[in-house]
Short mmCIF file of C-alpha atoms and ligand atoms in Angstrom, two decimals:
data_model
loop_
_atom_site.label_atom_id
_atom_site.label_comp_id
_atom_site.label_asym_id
_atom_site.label_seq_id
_atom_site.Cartn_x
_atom_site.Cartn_y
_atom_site.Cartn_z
CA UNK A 1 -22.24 -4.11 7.73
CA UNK A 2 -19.58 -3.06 9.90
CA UNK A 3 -15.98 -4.13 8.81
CA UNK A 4 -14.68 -3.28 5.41
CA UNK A 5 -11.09 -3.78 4.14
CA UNK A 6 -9.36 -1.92 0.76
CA UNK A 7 -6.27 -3.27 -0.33
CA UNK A 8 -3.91 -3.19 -3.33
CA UNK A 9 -4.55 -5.75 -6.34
CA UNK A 10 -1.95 -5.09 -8.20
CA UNK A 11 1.30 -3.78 -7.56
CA UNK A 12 0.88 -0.97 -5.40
CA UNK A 13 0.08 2.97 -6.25
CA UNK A 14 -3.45 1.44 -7.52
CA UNK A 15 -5.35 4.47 -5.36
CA UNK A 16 -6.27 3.10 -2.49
CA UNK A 17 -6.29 6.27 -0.79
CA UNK A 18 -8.31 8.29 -2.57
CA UNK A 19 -10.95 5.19 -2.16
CA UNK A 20 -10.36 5.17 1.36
CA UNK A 21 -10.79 8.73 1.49
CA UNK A 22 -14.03 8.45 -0.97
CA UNK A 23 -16.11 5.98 1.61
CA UNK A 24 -14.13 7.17 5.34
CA UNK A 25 -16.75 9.54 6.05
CA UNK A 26 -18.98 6.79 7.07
CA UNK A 27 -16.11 4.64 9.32
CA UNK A 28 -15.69 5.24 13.23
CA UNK A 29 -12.06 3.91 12.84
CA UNK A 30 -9.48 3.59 9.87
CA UNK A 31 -6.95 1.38 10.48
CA UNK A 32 -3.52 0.57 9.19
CA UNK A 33 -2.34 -3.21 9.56
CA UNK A 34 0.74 -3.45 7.43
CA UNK A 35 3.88 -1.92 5.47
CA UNK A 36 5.07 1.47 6.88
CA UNK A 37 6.51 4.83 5.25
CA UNK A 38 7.13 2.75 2.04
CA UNK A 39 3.57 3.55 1.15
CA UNK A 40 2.41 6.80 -0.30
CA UNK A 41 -1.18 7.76 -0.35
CA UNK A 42 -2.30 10.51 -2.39
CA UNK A 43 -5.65 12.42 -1.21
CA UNK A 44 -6.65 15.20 -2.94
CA UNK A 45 -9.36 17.02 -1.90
CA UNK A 46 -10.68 20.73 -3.31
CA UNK A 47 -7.69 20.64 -5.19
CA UNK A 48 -5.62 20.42 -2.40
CA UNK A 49 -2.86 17.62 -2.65
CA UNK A 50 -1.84 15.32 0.70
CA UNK A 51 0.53 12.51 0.81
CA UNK A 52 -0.20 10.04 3.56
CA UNK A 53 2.71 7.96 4.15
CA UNK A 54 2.18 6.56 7.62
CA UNK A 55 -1.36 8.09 8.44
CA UNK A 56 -4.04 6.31 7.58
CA UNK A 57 -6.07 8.09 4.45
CA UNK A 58 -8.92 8.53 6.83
CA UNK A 59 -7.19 10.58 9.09
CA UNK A 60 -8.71 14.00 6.77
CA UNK A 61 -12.10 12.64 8.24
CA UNK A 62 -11.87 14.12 12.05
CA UNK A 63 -14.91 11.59 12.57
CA UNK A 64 -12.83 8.61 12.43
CA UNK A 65 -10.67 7.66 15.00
CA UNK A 66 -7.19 6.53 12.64
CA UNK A 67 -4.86 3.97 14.28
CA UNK A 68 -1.62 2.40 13.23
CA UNK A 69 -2.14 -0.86 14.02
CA UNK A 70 0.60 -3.64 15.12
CA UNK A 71 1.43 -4.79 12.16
CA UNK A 72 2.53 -1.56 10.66
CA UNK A 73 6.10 -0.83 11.09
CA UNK A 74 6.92 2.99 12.61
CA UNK A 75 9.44 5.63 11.48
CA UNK A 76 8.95 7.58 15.00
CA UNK A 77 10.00 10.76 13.08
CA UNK A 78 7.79 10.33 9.65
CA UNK A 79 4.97 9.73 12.00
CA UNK A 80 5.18 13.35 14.05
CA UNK A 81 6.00 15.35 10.59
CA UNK A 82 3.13 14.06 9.03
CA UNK A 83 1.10 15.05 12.16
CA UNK A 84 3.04 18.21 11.79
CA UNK A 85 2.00 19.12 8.17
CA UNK A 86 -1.71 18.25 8.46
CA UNK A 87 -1.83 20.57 11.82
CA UNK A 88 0.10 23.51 9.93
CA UNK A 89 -2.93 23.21 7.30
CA UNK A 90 -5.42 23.15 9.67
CA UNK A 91 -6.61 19.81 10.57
CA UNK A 92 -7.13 18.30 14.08
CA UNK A 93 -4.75 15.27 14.79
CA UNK A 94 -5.81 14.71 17.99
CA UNK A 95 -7.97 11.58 16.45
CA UNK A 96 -4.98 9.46 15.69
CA UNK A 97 -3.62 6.43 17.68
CA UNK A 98 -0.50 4.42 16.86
CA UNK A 99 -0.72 0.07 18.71
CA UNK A 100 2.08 -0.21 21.31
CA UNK A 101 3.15 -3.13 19.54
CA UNK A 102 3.53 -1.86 16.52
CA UNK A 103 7.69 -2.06 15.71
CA UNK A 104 9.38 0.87 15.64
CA UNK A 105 12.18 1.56 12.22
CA UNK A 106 15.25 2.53 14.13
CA UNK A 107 17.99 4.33 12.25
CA UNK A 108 20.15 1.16 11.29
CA UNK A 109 17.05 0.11 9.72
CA UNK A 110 17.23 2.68 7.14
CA UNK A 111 20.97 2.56 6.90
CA UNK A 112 21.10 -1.31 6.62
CA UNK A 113 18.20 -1.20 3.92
CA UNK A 114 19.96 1.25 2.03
CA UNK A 115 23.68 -1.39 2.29
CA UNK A 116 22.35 -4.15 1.75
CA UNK A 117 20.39 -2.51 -1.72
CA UNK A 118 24.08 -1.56 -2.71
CA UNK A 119 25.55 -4.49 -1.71
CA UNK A 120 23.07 -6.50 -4.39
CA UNK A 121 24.18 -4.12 -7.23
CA UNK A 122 22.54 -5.45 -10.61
CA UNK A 123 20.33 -8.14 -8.37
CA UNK A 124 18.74 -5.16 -6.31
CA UNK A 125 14.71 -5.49 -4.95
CA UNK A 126 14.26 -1.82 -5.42
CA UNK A 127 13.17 -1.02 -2.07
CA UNK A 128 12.15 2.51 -0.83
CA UNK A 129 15.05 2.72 1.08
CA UNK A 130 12.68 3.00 4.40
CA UNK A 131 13.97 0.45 6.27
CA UNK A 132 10.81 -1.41 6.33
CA UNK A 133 12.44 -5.24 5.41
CA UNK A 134 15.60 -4.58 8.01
CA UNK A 135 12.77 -3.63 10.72
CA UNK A 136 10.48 -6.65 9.97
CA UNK A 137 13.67 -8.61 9.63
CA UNK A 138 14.26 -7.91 13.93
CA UNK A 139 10.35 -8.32 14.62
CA UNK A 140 10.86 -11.87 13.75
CA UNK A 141 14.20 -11.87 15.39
CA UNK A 142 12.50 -11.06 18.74
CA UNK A 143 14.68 -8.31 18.25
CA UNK A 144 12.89 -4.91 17.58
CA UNK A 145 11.60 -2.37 19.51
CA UNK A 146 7.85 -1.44 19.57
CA UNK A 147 6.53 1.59 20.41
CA UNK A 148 5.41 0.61 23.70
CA UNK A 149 8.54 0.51 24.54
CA UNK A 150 8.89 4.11 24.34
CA UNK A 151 6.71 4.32 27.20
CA UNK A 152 10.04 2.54 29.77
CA UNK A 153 13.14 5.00 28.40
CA UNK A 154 15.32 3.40 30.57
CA UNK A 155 14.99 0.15 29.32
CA UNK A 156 14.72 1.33 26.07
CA UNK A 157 18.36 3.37 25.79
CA UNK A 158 19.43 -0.18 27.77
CA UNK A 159 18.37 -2.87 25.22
CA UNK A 160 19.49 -0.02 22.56
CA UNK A 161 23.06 -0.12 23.68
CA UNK A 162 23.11 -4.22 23.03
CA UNK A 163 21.68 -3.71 19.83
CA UNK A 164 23.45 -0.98 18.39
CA UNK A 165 27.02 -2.72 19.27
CA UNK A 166 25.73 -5.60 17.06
CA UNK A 167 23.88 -3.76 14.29
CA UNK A 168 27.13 -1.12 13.75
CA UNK A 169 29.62 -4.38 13.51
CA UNK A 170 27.16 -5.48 10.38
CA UNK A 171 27.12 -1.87 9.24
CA UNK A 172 30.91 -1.00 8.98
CA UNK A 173 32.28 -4.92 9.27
CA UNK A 174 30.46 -6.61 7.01
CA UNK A 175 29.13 -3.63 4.27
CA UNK A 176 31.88 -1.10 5.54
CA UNK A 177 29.25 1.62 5.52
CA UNK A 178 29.00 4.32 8.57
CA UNK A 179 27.84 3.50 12.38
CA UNK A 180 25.06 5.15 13.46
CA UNK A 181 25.56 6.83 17.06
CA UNK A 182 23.99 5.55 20.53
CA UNK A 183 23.83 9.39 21.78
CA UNK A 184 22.48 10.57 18.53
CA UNK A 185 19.14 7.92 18.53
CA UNK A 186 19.01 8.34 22.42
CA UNK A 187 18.39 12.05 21.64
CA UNK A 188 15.94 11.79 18.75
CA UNK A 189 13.72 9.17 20.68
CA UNK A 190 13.42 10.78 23.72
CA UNK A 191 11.56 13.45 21.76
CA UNK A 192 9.65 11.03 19.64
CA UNK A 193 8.56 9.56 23.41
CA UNK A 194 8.15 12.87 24.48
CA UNK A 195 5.60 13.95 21.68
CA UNK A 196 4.04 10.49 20.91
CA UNK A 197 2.79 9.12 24.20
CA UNK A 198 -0.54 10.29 24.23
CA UNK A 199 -1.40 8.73 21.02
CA UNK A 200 0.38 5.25 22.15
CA UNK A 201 -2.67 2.59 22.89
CA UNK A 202 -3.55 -0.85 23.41
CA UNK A 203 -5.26 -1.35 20.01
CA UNK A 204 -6.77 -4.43 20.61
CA UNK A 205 -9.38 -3.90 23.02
CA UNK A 206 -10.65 -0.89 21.27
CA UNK A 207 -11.35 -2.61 18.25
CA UNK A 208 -12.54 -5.70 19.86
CA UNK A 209 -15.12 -3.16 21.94
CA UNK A 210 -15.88 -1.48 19.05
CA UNK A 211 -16.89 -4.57 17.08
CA UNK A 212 -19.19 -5.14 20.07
CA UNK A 213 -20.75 -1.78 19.60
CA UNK A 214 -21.02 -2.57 15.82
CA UNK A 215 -19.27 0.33 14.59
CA UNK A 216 -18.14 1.10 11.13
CA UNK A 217 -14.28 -0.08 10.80
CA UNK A 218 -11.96 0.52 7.82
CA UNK A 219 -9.01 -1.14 7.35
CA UNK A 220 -6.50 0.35 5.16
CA UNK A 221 -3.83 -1.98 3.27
CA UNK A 222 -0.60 -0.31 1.53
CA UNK A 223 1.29 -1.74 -0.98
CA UNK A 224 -0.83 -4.76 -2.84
CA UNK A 225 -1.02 -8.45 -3.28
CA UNK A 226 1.93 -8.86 -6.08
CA UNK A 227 4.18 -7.07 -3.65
CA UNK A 228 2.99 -9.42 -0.36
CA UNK A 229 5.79 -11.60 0.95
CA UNK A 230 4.28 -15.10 0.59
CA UNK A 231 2.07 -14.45 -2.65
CA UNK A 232 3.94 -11.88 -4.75
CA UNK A 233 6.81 -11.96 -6.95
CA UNK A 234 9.43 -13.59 -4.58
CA UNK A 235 11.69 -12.08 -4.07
CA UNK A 236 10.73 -8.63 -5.82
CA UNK A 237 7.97 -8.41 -2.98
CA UNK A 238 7.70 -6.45 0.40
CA UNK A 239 8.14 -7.46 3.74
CA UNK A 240 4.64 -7.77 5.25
CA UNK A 241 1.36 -9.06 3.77
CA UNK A 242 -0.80 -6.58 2.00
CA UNK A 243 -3.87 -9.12 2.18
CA UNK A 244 -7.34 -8.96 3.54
CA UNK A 245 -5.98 -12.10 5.59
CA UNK A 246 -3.32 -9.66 7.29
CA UNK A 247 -5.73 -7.97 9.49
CA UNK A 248 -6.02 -10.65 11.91
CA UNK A 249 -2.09 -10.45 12.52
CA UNK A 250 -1.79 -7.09 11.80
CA UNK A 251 -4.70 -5.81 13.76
CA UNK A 252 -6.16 -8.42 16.10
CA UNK A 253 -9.28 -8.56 14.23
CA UNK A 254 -10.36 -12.21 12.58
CA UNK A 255 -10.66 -11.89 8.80
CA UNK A 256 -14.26 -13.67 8.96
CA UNK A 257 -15.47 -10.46 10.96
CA UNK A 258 -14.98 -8.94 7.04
CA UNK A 259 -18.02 -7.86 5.31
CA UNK A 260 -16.44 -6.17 2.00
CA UNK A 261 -13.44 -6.67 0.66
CA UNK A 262 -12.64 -4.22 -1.59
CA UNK A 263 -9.46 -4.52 -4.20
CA UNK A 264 -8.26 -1.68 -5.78
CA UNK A 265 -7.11 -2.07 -9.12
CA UNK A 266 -5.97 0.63 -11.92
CA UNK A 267 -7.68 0.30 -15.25
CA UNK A 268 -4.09 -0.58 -16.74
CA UNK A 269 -1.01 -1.53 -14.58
CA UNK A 270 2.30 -0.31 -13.12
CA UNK A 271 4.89 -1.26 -10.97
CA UNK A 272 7.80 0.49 -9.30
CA UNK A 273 10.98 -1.32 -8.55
CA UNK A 274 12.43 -4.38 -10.06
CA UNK A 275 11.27 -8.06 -10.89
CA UNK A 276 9.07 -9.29 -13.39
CA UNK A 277 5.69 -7.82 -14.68
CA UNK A 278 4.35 -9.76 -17.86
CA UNK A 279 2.30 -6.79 -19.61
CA UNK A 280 4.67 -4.14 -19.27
CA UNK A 281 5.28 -1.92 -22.04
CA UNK A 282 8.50 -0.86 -22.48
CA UNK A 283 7.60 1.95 -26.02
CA UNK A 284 5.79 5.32 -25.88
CA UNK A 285 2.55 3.57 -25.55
CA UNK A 286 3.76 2.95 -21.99
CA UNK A 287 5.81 6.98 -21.82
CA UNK A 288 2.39 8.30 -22.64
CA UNK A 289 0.59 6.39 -19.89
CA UNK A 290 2.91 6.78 -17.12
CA UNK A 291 3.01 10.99 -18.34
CA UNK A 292 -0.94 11.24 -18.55
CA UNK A 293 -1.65 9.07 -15.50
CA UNK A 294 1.24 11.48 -13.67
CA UNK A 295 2.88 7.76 -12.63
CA UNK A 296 5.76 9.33 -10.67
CA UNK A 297 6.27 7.46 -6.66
CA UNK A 298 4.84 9.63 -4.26
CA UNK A 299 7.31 8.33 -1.91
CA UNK A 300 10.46 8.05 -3.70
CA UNK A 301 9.33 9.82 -6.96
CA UNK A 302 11.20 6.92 -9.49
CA UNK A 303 8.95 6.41 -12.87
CA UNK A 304 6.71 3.92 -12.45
CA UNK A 305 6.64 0.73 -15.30
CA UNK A 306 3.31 0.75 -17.04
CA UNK A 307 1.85 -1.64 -18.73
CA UNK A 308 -1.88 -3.10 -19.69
CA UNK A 309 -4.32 -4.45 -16.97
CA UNK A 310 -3.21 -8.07 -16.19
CA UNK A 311 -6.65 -10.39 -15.63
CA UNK A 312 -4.46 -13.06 -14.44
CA UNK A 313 -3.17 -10.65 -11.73
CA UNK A 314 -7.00 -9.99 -10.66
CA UNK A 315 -8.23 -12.67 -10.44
CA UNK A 316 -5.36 -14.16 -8.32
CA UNK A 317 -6.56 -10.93 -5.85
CA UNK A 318 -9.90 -11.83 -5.49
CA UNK A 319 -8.94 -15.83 -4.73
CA UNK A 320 -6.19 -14.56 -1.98
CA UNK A 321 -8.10 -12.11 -0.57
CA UNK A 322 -11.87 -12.93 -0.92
CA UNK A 323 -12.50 -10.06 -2.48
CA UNK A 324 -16.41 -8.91 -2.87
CA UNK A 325 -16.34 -5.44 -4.93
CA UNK A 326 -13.45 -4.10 -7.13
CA UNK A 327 -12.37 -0.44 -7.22
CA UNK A 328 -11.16 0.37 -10.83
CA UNK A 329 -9.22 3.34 -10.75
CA UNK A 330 -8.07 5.87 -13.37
CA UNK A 331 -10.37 4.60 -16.32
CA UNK A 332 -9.63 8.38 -17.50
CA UNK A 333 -5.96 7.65 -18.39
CA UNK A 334 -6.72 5.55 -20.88
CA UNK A 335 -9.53 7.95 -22.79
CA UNK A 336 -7.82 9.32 -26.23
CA UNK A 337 -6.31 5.43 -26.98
CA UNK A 338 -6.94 3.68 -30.34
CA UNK A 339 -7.54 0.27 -28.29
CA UNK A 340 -6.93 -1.17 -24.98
CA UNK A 341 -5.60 -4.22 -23.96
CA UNK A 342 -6.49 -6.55 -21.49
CA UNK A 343 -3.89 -9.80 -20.81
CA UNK A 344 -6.04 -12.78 -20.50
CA UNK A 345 -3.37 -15.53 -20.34
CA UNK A 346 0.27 -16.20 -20.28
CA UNK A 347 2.18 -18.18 -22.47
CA UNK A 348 5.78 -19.79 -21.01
CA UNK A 349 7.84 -22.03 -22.90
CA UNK A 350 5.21 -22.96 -24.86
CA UNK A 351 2.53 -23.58 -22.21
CA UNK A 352 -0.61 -21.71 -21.63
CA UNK A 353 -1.27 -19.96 -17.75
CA UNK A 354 -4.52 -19.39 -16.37
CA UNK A 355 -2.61 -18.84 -13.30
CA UNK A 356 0.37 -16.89 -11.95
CA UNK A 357 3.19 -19.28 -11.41
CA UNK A 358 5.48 -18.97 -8.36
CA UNK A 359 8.46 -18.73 -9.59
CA UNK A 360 10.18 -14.85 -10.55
CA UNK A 361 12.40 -16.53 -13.15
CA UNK A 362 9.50 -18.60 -14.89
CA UNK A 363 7.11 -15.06 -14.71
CA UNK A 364 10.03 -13.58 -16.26
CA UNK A 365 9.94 -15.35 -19.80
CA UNK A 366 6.18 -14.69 -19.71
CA UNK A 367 4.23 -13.79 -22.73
CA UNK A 368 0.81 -11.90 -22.28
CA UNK A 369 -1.97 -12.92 -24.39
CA UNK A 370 -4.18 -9.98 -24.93
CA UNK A 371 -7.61 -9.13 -25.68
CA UNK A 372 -8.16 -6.00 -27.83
CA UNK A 373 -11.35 -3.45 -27.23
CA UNK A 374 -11.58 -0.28 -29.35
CA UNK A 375 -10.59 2.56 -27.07
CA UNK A 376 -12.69 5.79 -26.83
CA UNK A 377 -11.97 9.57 -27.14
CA UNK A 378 -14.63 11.20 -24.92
CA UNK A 379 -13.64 12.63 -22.15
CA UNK A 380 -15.12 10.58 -19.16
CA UNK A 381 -13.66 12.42 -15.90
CA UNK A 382 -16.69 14.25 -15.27
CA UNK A 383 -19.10 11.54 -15.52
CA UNK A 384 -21.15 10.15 -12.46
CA UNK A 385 -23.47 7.68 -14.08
CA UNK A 386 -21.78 4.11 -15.79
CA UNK A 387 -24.42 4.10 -18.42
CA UNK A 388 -23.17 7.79 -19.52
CA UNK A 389 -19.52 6.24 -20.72
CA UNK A 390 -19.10 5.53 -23.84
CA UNK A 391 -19.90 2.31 -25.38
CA UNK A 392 -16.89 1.12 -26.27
CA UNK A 393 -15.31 1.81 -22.26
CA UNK A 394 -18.30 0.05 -20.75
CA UNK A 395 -17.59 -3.04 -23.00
CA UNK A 396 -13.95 -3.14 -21.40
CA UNK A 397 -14.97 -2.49 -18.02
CA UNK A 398 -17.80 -5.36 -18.27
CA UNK A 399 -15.42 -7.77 -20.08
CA UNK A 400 -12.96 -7.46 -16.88
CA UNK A 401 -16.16 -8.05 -14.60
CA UNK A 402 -17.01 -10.77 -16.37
CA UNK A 403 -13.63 -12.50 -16.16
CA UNK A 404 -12.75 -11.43 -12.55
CA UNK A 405 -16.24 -12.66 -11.12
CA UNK A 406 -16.71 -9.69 -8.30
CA UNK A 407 -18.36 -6.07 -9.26
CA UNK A 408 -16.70 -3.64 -10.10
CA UNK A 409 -18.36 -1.21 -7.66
CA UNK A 410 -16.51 1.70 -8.04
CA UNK A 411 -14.97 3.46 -10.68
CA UNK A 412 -12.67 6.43 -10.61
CA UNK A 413 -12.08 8.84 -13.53
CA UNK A 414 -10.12 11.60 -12.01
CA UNK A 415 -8.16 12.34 -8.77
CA UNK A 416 -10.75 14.68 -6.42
CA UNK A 417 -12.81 12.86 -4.16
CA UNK A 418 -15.71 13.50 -6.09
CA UNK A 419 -14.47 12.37 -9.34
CA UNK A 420 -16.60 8.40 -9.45
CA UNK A 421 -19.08 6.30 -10.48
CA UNK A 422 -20.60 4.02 -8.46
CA UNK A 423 -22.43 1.07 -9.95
CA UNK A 424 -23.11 -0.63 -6.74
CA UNK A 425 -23.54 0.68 -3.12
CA UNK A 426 -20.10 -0.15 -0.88
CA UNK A 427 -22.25 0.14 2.11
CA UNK A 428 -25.14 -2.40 1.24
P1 IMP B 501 10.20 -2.04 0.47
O1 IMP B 501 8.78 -2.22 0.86
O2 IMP B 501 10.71 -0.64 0.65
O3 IMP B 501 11.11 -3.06 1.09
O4 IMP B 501 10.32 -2.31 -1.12
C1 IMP B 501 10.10 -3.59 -1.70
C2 IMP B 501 9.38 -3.46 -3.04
O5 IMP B 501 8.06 -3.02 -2.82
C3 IMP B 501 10.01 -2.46 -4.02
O6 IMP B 501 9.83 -2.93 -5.33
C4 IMP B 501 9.19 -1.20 -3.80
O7 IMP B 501 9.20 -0.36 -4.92
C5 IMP B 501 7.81 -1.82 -3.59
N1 IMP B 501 6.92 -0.98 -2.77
C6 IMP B 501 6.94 -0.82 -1.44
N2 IMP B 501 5.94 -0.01 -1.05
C7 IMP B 501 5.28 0.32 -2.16
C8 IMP B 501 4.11 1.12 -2.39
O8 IMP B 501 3.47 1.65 -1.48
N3 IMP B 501 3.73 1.24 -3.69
C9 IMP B 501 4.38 0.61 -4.70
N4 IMP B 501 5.44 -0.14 -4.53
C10 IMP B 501 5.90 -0.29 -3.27
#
C-alpha cells in the first residue's frame, strides 16, 4: 500500500505535521505538492519544538527522501534558513530535493501581497503576507520563474530585468509603495543558485520510478480544503488546492495511484484570517480554547478564531477528497468542558443545509445547529488505547464517525509524537 496523502479538512493548523511526522518513518519519500511558506508545521519531538514552513514534516526522518514538489511555490531564502536551522541542531539535510518547476516567490511577490492587502483595507483576505497568491498569480501568467531556472543565471538576471520594469510600475504607480531593486535580487539569487543547485531535480521521474519500485510515498498537503481556491470560502481561500486531487498537478502523480487518504481534522475548529466560519465562538468559551489548545499562527503568530467542530465541513472533506481514514487531532483541548458541541446543520434564511453553500455572503448569515454531548474531566493525553477514554469522549468521537462515514483512525491527545491512539492501522 504504497501512496498515502494527509491533508487539511478544515481550515488549516489542523496538525498535519505532527501526523506526518507520526507515520514518516515508514515513507521512502515525503512530498510537498502545494501552498508555500504560508504553511507552518509544528513537530515536536522529545520536547524539542520545529516549525516546518517549506520542508516537508518528514524531512526529521533522514530515511525519507523530502521533495518540494512543482506545485509548491519557493521563497529561495526561507528554503536555505530552514535547511540552516535543522543543520545547526544536528540533522542531515542532505535528503531534501526541491522540482525544477516548482515557481520561485520573488521579492515583488511579497511586496505586492503585502499592497494589495492594504490596498483592500476593511475587505482584506488576511493573507500571510508570503507572497504566495502574487507568485501563483505569474505561474498562470506564464510569467514566473521556477527554480530551474536558477540553473541558466544569465537568462535568469535577463527575463528579471523585463519583469521587474513592469512589476515596480504596479508597485509605486498603481499602490505607490517602494520598488524593489534589480541589483539587490540579482545578488540574493545568485547565492540562493549558488547554495541550492544540488538539491534542484527533475521530480517527476523519480517518483514515477519509485512507484515502479513500489515504494512507500507520502504526500504532504498545507493549508486545508476550506482554504482551497475552487472549494473553499471564495474569496477568503488560498491560492493553490490543498486537495488529495492536487497531487496529480502538483506532483505528477495520478490521484487513483492513492491508497489512503488521510484528513486531518481538530476535535473543534479554528481559522486564521478573515471570511466566514459558521461555528465560531466569539465569548470565553472560544478565549479558553484558543489559550489551552496554544492556537497562536506558527507562521504569522495572529490568534486563531475557534469555534466547535463543523460536521458539515467534514463531510464536504471526505466527498472532495476521497478521504479513507480521519486524523482527529487535539481531543485533549477539549477535556475539563461541561459539554461539547458538534454543528450538524446550518440554517440560512430560514432554510436547512446539509451542505456548504458556495457563496461567502450566504455562509456568512449561517446559523449552526448543534448537537450537545456531556464533556469529560479526565485527563486523556496520556492514553494509548480508545477504549481507555472516558465514556462520555468516545460517544463524541463515534457520533462524528458515524456522521462523517470514514474511521477515524487516529487520534491525537497531546503534541509529542508519541502522544495517540490508533484505532485502526494507517498502513493496512
Ligand atoms: P495566503 O495563503 O497567504 O494567500 O493566505 C490566504 C488565506 O489562507 C488567509 O486567510 C491565511 O490566513 C490562510 N492560510 C494560508 N496558509 C495557511 C495555513 O497554513 N494555515 C492556516 N491558514 C492559512
Amino acid at each position: 500500500m504504497p501512496v498515502y496523502v494527509v491533508v487539511g479538512s478544515q481550515w488549516g493548523d489542523e496538525g498535519k505535521g505532527k501526523v506526518v511526522d507520526a507515520l514518516a518513518d515508514k515513507a521512502d519519500y515525503v512530498v510537498r505538492f502545494q501552498g508555500g511558506n504560508n504553511a507552518g508545521h509544528t513537530v515536536i519531538v522529545s520536547g524539542e519544538k520545529f516549525v516546518l514552513h517549506l520542508l516537508p514534516s518528514g524531512v526529521l526522518h533522514k530515511n525519507a527522501q523530502c521533495i518540494i514538489g512543482n506545485g509548491v511555490v519557493v521563497d529561495a531564502g526561507v528554503l536555505l534558513h530552514e535547511l540552516h536551522e535543522l543543520e545547526k541542531r544536528g540533522f542531515s539535510t542532505e535528503h531534501v530535493f526541491v522540482s525544477d518547476r516548482a515557481h520561485l516567490i520573488m521579492p515583488y511577490h511579497i511586496a505586492l501581497d503585502k499592497a494589495k492587502e492594504s490596498a483592500r483595507g476593511e475587505e482584506k483576505i488576511g493573507t500571510t503576507g508570503r507572497g504566495i497568491g502574487p507568485c501563483y498569480v505569474d505561474k498562470y501568467d506564464r510569467v514566473g520563474f521556477r527554480v530551474g531556472d536558477l540553473l541558466d543565471f544569465a537568462t535568469f538576471k535577463e527575463n528579471l530585468k523585463k519583469q521587474l520594469d513592469w512589476k515596480n510600475k504596479i508597485l509605486t504607480q498603481l499602490y505607490q509603495v517602494e520598488a524593489v531593486y534589480y541589483e539587490q535580487i540579482v545578488e540574493e539569487f545568485a547565492i540562493y543558485a549558488e547554495k541550492l543547485k544540488n538539491r534542484i531535480i527533475d521530480a517527476t521521474p523519480i517518483l514515477h520510478k519509485a512507484l515502479e519500485e513500489n515504494k512507500t510515498l507520502f504526500f504532504e498537503g498545507a493549508q486545508a480544503l476550506m482554504l482551497d481556491i475552487d472549494h473553499g470560502t471564495y474569496p477568503f481561500v488560498t491560492s493553490s488546492s490543498p486537495t488529495v486531487g492536487a497531487i496529480a498537478s502538483g506532483a505528477g502523480v495520478p490521484a487513483q495511484k492513492v491508497n489512503r487518504a488521510i484528513g486531518v481534522s481538530k476535535a473543534y475548529t479554528t481559522r486564521v484570517g478573515e471570511g466566514p466560519f459558521v461555528t465560531e465562538l466569539k465569548d470565553a468559551l472560544g478565549e479558553h480554547i484558543r489559550q489551552k489548545g496554544g492556537e497562536f499562527g506558527s507562521t504569522t503568530g495572529r490568534p486563531r478564531r475557534t469555534g466547535w467542530l463543523d460536521l458539515l465541513v467534514a463531510k464536504y472533506a471526505v466527498q472532495i477528497n476521497g478521504l479513507t481514514d480521519f486524523a482527529m487531532t487535539k481531543l485533549d483541548v477539549l477535556t475539563g468542558l461541561d459539554e461539547v458541541k458538534v454543528c450538524v446543520a446550518y440554517q440560512i434564511d430560514g432554510k436547512t443545509y446539509d451542505y456548504i453553500p458556495s457563496s461567502a455572503h450566504l455562509l456568512a448569515k449561517a446559523e449552526p445547529i448543534y448537537k450537545t454531548f456531556a464533556g469529560w474531566q479526565e485527563d486523556i493525553s496520556k492514553i494509548t488505547r480508545f477504549e481507555d477514554l472516558p465514556k462520555t469522549c468516545q460517544d463524541y468521537v463515534l457520533f462524528v464517525e458515524e456522521q462523517v462515514g470514514v474511521s477515524i483512525s487516529m487520534i491525537s491527545v497531546g503534541a509529542e509524537r508519541t502522544q495517540n491512539i490508533y484505532r485502526k492501522s494507517l498502513w493496512a
